[in-house]
Amino acid sequence: MKNKQKDEANDFPCFQCEKGTMQLVYEDFETEAPDLGSVSVPHVPLHRCNQCDCVVVGDEGGEAIDAYLDKISEAITPKEIQAFLDKYGITQKEAAEITGYGEKNISRWLRGHMRPSKSVSNNLRTLLASREAFEILRKRNWNREESPKLHIEDRQPDEEEKKILSFVDYRVMVEMGLVKKSQSPKEKRSELCQLFKAPNLQGVEKAAQGAWEKMAAYQDTSQQTNPISAGMWCWIGEQAAASITVEPFDRDKLDSAVKRLREYTQHDDVLKIIPEVKEELRKAGVALVFVPIMKQSALRGCTKLMTPAKAVIVHGLKYRNHAQFWRVLFHEIGHLMLHLNKAGESITDYENQKDDQREQEADQWADGKLVASDELTRFYVRHQKPHCWEVQNFARSIKTHPAIVAEIFNKRAQREVIQYSLLRKNKLYPSISEGDVKKLGKDSATRVILGDLY
């Protein structure tokens, strides 16, 4: 779009062709930006030659372009960076040591000479919002040289360690790529100690149980569980989430994200929309990771506030179907919306899920968001034994998936009124392949191994 501005006071001779006149115009300007790719900046003041069409971007045009890119990239501003330094009373050099971003970069960002990337902006805003997150990072980076070297004794496991080893689902950890394949108890012991950075398997057990105790975990109480296997599953998820950069946790943003997430429930292929689901949650301050379920863990999902500015949801994809993917995800979001207010806060263990009020509240919240209770009631009154096509039509009318409607309908009826076998036959109850679950698990394992280098 071109819009010539007739202001001869701003005109000057063209230095390129030396014949024409550089005239002030307002046009859309195409540019490239990191994290954004090709960007069209609207209504930029430029000077264009009326003879050779040469274009010059002056100071005013450069400022307009920078302001637009800052806005759409959500780059942290020099004012915010200064607020970060002032809040914690640190110098640019100290900020560089703590964050690892380099003193020259921080100086350039502070003076507005360089635009921080989206990930850098998100990290700094998280630290600005959360003193706890800042103190954790400061302690980790400033005390790095003081940390003693981990020494793992190369030996066979003792009797107590053999018992701990018997509860570990080593096969799944091998499939994820977290440990190397082995039948040797000695090698298994060494691999697990290296992974958990513990001198012995008692230390591994302590880390695993600590991870479980700090999570709000969605477990099947009718199934056998042990705290080591369940805790390892939680620990892997938490470690994977640590390398994911999120915007500061915000319940209002999460509530808005839920509305958009519900739109995605209409898709048959969950795998295709997982990147969009992760991004919606990331913007609300939640890291979503997937860890394949382990033997005797009986967990479907879990969540916690890692810091006041960051939450994690670990999803196990236990039943590998469309409906459970969404119901478990919304259940964990329900805990974040209703119950978890402090970093590390957990929901105490329970013998029967039906006996825990908060679990029931999370279930009701999740099901109500996926299929509104009043809409489900009206459908139930009209169709107490609905056919597949009726379920499909109802799901379409409320913009969700028939599989979700069927599960929530059957739960309310307390029996399988809508037969899942018929839904599968009519391709209305999509599943997730075991291979896809393993693929998602390997991504989480890579995050655990590489950490901040991912």
Steps between C-alpha positions, in 0.01 A plus 500: 500500500638838396386833629700801383529784745519838321739681728772663296685609814596134552620446140871480408706404193547131424859394571459187285397635158575867575206598278191432707368625829460289816141554608335404830253212462321265741518136392489147634860389556617137469775383736637186668515450875631217723219287650252664259631440148366729228302794638301772324513825702206725413508874421873565539636851414757454220670711235461373141658649186248617241739398221695180588270370777789480751378476862658645815385412852577795724504532879124542517442194285748294700327595824160403355635161388668434836186597691286267290741206531526557876123487523439181301804315637405595858867578558589610850559875516806685636271634774410144607865392498591798718213406734649149519841639600347743750270242659787269594767769545741344249737643241502414130803277562325314783186460287718351224657253744162392637314470169790394279400751230826696491572849625523652150157365403337634816664838441369511140148398607505759777598778257252383238776424248391137456167319526491202741359175360162369608654232724734752666208739556289224654785391728573850625131576556467178700796603719358851537161361607630232737762566768499128578591410141774766505648371827501141373688607186740723693583223745546244224731715286698678772563182699581281201871486577433424867289189426690183592570253220264206497677174574313183411660182629525231231357199680215252515180625670462408866188323628306822556597626155391172339154553647490856367615375158213249490248789504665687210351472151844490341363384163297817448798715598711316241233558234499870585877515463566604860718200588685241295364149453642248745414182687772560759378626841840668541464695174137585571599638838772714345272629220224604741743668740650698210156604376376613842845634603481293817788306668281192548153362429377619839567851371309418180206376708505818711496723188218299344281500810565871548379569145180301556420662833518848345259422215123507470480154341201351318523129582283193457456391860359163392841409354821399674756776547836552663656835592832428324355433156241778535762739635743431217223575252430834671871581529564441128208726411618776731857482370375515140288805580796683658648579157173636356475878501151626584346839555420584866218282634166680487163343586309751290713411198455131579124546516509666157725223368245238611242655269739474206613151596141382493485594132781251436299214652309472172809368319525124453881490492629614837864471394461767233376765741729428797744781399210749506379363834849536650529855371162607643603366840851647475353848452303451823809390693455121477754251360332188359713184474424137420651202682390143413333334794710261711415173670324532833479878477121505443531867398325669209634851554635739761560870548670749730617859522877466460535867594238774544567586133508152344278193508548154351254238379632148445274288278537122482266426204414191702198378305627628165172641376364840398248543783745414777760734355263794545333392825833443677641828366196700611499320838857620567414851381210483744741450790701804390185709475336383822749362750871575457599844627858455620816357343547135603148470639358149456181305542545240769487133407160335512379141526205553270469778245126531573581590861715801413297817455764683296531212255123503458502876450772474234301228323180704507681813383664313211185320385296821529749690283503225237122438497285753686287326763171659393559407134583143597187480717276613215659244268467227764128572547435476126734206429542262790641237263644708216617358169846584368365750250308679777816524708685634196233763428491614861882524515500704180235736639707580811833498311676210666579138413255204518755297700502764776120516504480120528740477796333778697152368415592148616661636814179680592294187423753291701499235226599459137181623334687620191709202394861583426528204262229653280666838513829342389322316221359832379838673540369724777738388775856577376801340666864603537756243387757355738771623262374857525497480881862380494595781263355762737681333788833519319456873455459535877802277560712719272400801709601316820842411357582831328330732749553866409689395185182355343 
